[in-house]
Backbone as JSON, one array per atom type, in Angstrom:
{
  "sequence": "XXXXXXXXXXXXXXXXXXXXXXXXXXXXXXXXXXXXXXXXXXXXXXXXXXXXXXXXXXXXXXXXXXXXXXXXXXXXXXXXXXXXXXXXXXXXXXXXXXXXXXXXXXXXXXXXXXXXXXXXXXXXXXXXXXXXXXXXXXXXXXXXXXXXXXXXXXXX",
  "N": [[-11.35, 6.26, -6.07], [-8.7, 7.63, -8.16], [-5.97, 5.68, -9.45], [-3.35, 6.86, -10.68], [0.21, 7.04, -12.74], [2.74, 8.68, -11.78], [5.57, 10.97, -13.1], [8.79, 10.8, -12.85], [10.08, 13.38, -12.31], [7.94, 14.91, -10.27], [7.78, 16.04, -7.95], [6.16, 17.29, -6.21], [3.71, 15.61, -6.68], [5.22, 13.17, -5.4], [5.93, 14.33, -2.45], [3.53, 15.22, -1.59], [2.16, 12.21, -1.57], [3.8, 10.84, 0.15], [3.56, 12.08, 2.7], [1.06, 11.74, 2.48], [1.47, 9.37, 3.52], [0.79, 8.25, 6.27], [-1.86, 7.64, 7.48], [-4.6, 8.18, 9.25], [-7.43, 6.91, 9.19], [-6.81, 4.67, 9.4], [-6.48, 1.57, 11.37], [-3.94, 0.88, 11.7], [-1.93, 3.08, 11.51], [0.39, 3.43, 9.87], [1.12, 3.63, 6.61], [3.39, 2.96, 5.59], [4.22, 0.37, 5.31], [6.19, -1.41, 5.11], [9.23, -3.25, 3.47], [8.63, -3.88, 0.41], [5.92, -1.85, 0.43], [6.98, -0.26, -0.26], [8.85, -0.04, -2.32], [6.39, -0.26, -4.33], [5.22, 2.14, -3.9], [7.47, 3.57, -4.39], [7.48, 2.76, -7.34], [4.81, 3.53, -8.73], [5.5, 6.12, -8.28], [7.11, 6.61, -10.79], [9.31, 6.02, -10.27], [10.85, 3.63, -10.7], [13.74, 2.53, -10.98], [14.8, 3.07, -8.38], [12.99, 2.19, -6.74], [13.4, -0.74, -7.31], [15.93, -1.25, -5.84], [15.52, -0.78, -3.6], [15.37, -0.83, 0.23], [15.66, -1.93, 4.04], [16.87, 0.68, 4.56], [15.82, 2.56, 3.15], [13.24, 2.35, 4.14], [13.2, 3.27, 6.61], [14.57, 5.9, 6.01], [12.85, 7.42, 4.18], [10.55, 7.47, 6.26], [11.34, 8.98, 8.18], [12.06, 11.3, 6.47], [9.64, 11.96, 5.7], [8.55, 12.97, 8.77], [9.76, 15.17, 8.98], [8.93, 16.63, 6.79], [6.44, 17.42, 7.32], [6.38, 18.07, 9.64], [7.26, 20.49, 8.67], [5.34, 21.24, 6.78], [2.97, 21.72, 8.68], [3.94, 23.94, 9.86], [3.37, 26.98, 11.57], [3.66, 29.37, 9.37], [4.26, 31.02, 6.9], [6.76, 31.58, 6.33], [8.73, 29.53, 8.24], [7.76, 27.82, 7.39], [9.21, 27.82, 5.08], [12.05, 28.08, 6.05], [12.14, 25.4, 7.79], [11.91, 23.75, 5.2], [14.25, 25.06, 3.66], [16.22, 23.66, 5.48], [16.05, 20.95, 5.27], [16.7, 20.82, 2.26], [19.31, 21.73, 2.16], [20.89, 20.02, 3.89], [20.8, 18.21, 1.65], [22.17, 15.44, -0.41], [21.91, 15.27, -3.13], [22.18, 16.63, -6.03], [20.41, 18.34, -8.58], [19.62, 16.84, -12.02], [20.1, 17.31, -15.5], [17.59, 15.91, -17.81], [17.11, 14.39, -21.09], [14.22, 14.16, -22.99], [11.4, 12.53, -24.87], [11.98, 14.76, -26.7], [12.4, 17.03, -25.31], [12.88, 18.47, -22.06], [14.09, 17.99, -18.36], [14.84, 18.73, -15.52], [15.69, 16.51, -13.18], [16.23, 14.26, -10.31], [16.38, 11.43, -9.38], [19.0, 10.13, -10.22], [20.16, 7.2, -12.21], [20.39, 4.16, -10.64], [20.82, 4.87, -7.65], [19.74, 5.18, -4.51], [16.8, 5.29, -3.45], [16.97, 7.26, -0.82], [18.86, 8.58, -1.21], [17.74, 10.84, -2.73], [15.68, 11.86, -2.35], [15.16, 13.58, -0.07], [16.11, 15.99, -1.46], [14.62, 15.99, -3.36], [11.63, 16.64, -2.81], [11.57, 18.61, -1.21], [12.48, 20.83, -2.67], [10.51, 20.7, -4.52], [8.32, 21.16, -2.87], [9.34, 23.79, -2.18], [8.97, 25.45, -4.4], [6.49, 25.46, -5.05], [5.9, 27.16, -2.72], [6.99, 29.66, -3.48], [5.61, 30.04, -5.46], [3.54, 31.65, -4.95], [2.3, 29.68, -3.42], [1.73, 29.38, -1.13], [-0.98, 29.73, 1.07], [-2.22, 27.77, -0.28], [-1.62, 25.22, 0.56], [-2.93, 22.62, 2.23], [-4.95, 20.17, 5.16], [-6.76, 17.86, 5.42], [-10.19, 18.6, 6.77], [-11.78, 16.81, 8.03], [-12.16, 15.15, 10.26], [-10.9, 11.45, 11.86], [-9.05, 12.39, 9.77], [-6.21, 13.2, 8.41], [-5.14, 14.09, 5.53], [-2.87, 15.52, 3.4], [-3.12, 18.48, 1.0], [-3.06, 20.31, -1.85], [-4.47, 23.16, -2.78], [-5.42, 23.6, -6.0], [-7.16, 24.6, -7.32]],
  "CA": [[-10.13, 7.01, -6.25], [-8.34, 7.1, -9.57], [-4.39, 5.63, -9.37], [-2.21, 7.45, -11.71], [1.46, 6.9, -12.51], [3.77, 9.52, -12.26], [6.34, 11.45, -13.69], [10.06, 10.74, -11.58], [10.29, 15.11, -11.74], [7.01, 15.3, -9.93], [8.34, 16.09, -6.52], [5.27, 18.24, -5.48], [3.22, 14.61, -6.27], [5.82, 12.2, -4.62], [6.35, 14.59, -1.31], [2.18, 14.18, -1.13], [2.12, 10.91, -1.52], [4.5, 10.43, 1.23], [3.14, 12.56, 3.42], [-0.67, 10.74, 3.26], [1.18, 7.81, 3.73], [0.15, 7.86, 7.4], [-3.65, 7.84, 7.43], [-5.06, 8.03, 10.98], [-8.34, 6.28, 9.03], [-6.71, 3.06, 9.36], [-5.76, 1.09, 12.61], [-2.82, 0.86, 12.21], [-2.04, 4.4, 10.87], [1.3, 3.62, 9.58], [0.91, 2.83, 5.46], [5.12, 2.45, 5.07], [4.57, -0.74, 6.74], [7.55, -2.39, 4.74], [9.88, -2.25, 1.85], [7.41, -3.76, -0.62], [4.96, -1.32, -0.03], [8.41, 1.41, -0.67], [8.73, -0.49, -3.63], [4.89, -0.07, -5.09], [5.22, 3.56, -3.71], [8.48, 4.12, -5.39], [7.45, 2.63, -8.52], [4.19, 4.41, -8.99], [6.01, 7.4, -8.84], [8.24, 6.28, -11.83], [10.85, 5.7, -9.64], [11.27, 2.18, -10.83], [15.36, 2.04, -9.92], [15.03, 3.39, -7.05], [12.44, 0.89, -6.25], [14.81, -1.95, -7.32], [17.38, -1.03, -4.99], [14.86, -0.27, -1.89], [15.79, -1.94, 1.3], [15.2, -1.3, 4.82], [17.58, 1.96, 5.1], [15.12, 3.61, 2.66], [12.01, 2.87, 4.66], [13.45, 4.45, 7.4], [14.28, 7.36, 5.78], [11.31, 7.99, 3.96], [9.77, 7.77, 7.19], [12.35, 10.24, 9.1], [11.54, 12.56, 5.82], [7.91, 12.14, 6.0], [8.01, 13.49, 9.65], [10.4, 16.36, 8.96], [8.14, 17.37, 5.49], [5.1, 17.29, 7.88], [7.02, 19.73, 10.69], [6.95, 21.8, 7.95], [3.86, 21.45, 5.82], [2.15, 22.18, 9.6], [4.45, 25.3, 10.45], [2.25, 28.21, 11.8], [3.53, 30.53, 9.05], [5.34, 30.71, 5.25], [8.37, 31.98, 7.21], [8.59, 29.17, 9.29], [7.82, 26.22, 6.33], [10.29, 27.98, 4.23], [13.13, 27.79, 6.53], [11.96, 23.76, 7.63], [12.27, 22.93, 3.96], [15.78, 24.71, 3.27], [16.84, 23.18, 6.35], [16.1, 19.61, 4.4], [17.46, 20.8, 1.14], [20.5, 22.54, 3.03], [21.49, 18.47, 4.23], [20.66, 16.78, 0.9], [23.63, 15.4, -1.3], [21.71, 14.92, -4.41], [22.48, 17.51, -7.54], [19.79, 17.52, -10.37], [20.58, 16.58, -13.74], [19.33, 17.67, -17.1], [17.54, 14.83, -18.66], [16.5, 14.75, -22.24], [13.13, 12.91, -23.56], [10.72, 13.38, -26.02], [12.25, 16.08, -27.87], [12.32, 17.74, -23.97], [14.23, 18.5, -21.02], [13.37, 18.31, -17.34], [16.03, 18.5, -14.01], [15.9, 14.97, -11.74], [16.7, 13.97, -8.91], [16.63, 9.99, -9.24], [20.18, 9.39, -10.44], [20.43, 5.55, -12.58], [21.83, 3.43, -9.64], [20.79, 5.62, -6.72], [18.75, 4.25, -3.61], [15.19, 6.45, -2.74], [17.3, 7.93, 0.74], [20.24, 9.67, -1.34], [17.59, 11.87, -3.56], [14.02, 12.08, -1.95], [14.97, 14.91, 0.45], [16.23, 17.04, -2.4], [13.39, 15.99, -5.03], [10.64, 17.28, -2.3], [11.71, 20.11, -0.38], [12.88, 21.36, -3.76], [9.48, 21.11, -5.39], [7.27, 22.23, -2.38], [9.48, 25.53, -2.17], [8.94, 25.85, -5.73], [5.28, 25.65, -4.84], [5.82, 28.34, -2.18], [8.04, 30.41, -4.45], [4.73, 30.28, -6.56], [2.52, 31.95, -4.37], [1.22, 28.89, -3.21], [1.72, 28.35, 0.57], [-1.95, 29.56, 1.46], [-3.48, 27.0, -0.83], [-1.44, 24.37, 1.16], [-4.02, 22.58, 3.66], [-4.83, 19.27, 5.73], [-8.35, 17.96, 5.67], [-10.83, 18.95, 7.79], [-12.4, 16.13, 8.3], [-11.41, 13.98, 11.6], [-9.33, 11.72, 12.09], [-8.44, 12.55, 8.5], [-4.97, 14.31, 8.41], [-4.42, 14.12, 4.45], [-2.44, 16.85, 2.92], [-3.26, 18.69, -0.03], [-2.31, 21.89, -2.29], [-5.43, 22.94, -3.9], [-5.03, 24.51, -7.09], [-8.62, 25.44, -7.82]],
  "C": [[-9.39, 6.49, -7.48], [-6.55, 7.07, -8.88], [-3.9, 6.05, -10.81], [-0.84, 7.15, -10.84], [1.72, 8.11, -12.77], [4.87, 9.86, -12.6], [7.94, 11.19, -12.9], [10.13, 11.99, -11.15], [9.1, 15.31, -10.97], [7.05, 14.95, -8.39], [6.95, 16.67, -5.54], [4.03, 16.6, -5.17], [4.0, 13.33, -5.22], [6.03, 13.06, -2.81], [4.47, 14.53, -0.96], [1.71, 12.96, -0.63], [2.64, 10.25, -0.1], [3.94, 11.36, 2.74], [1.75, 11.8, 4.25], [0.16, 9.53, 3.51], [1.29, 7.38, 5.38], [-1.06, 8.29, 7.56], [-4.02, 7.03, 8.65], [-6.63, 7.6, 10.64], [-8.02, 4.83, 9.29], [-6.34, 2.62, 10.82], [-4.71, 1.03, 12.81], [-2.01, 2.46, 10.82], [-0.34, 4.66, 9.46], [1.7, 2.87, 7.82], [2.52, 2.66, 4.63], [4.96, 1.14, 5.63], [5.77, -1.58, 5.89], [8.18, -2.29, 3.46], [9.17, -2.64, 0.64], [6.54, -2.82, -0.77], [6.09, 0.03, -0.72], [8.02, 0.92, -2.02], [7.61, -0.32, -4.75], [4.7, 1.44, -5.15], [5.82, 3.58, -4.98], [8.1, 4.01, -6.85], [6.25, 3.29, -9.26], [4.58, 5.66, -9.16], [7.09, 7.5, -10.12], [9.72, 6.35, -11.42], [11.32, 4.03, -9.61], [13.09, 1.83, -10.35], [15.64, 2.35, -9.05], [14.18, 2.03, -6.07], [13.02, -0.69, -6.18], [15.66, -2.16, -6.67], [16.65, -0.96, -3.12], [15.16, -1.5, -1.19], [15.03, -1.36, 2.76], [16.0, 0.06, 5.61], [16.31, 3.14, 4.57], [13.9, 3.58, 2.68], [12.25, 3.14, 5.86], [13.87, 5.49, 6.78], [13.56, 7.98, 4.92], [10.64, 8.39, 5.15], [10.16, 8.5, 8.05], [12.08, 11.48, 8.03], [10.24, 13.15, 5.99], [7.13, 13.03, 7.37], [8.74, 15.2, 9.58], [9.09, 17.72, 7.98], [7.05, 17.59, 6.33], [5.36, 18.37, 8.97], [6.83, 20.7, 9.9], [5.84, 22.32, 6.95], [2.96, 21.96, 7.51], [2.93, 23.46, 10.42], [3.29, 26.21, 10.61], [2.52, 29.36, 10.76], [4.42, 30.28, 7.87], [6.63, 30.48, 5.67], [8.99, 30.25, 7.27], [9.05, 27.76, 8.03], [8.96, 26.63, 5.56], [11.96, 27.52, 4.64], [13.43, 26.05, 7.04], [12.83, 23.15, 6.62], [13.65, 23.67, 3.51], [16.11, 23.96, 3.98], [17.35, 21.37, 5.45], [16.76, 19.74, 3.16], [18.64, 21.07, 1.29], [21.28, 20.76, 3.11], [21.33, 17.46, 2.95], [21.77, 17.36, -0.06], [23.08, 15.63, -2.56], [21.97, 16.75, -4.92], [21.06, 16.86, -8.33], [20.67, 17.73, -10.96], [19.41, 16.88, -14.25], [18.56, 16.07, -17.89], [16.52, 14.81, -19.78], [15.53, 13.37, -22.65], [12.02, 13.74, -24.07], [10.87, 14.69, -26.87], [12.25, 17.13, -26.73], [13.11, 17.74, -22.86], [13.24, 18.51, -19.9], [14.71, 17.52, -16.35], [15.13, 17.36, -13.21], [17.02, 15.21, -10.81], [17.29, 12.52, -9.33], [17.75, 9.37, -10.87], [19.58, 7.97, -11.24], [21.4, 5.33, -11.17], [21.6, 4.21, -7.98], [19.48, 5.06, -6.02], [17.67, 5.59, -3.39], [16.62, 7.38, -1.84], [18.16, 9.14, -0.45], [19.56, 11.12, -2.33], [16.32, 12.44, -2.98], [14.31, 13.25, -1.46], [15.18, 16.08, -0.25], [14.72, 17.16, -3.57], [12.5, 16.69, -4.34], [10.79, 18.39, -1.78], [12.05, 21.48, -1.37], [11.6, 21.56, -4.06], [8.56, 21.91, -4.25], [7.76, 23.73, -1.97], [9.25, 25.81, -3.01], [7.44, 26.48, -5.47], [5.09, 27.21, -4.09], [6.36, 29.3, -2.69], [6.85, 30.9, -4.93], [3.78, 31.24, -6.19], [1.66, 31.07, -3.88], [0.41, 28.14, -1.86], [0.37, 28.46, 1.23], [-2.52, 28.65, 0.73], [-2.52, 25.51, 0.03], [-2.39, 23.7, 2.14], [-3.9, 21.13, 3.82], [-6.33, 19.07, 5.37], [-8.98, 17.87, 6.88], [-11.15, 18.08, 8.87], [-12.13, 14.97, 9.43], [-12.03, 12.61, 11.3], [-9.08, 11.71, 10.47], [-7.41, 13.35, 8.82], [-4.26, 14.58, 6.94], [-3.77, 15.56, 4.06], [-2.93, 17.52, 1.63], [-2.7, 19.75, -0.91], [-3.66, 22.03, -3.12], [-5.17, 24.25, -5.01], [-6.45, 24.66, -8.14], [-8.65, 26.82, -7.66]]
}
């Protein structure tokens, strides 16, 4: 498996990420197991100050998002996930911002100074409606393969 870093706007990769991060391949199924691993998360996703700031409020609520995003990535129907994920964007405080780089623009979530909890539920529920917005909710899926439960979006 290849590790790539990503982008901080790449909500559609960070609400993935968080999602596999309970893999029913392992014994102990639960791969938040503490705020270091938040921290390695967070920072792979180029959420380095958010990672700086992680404690143990914001591996509980990663892991209270993770089960909500998962109620709704396994809804029986578009309907169903659509309304889930406002429900989550409906309760989150964060605002994007405009932020300029490389001669480019792109709306964030992760505030300077802001802990994971106060932006995650907006950065994801935001990008996977975007996804569904796109036409994309049938390519949403789980893998087949037992006990595998990863998530995916395939865009083949």
């Amino acid at each position: 498996m290849v590790v790539a870093d990503f982008e901080p706007s790449d909500g559609v990769a960070f609400a993935l990420g968080l999602l596999n991060s309970w893999d029913e391949l392992e014994p102990d199924p639960e791969c938040l197991r503490d705020v270091d691993v938040v921290r390695r998360f967070l920072t792979r996703h180029g959420l380095a100050d958010a990672a700086s700031l992680a404690g143990d409020p914001d591996l509980e609520s990663l892991r209270t998002l993770r089960d909500r995003l998962a109620h709704a990535w396994d809804a029986p129907d578009e309907e169903t996930a659509v309304s889930e994920l406002n429900a989550i964007l409906a309760e989150a405080n964060a605002q994007p911002w405009l932020a300029r780089r490389d001669g480019g623009s792109e709306f964030r979530y992760d505030r300077p100074g802001s802990p994971i909890r106060q932006f995650a539920d907006a950065l994801t529920s935001r990008a996977l409606l975007e996804e569904i917005a796109g036409g994309r909710w049938p390519r949403f899926g789980r893998c087949d393969a037992e006990p595998c439960r990863c998530v995916f979006i395939d865009r083949t």
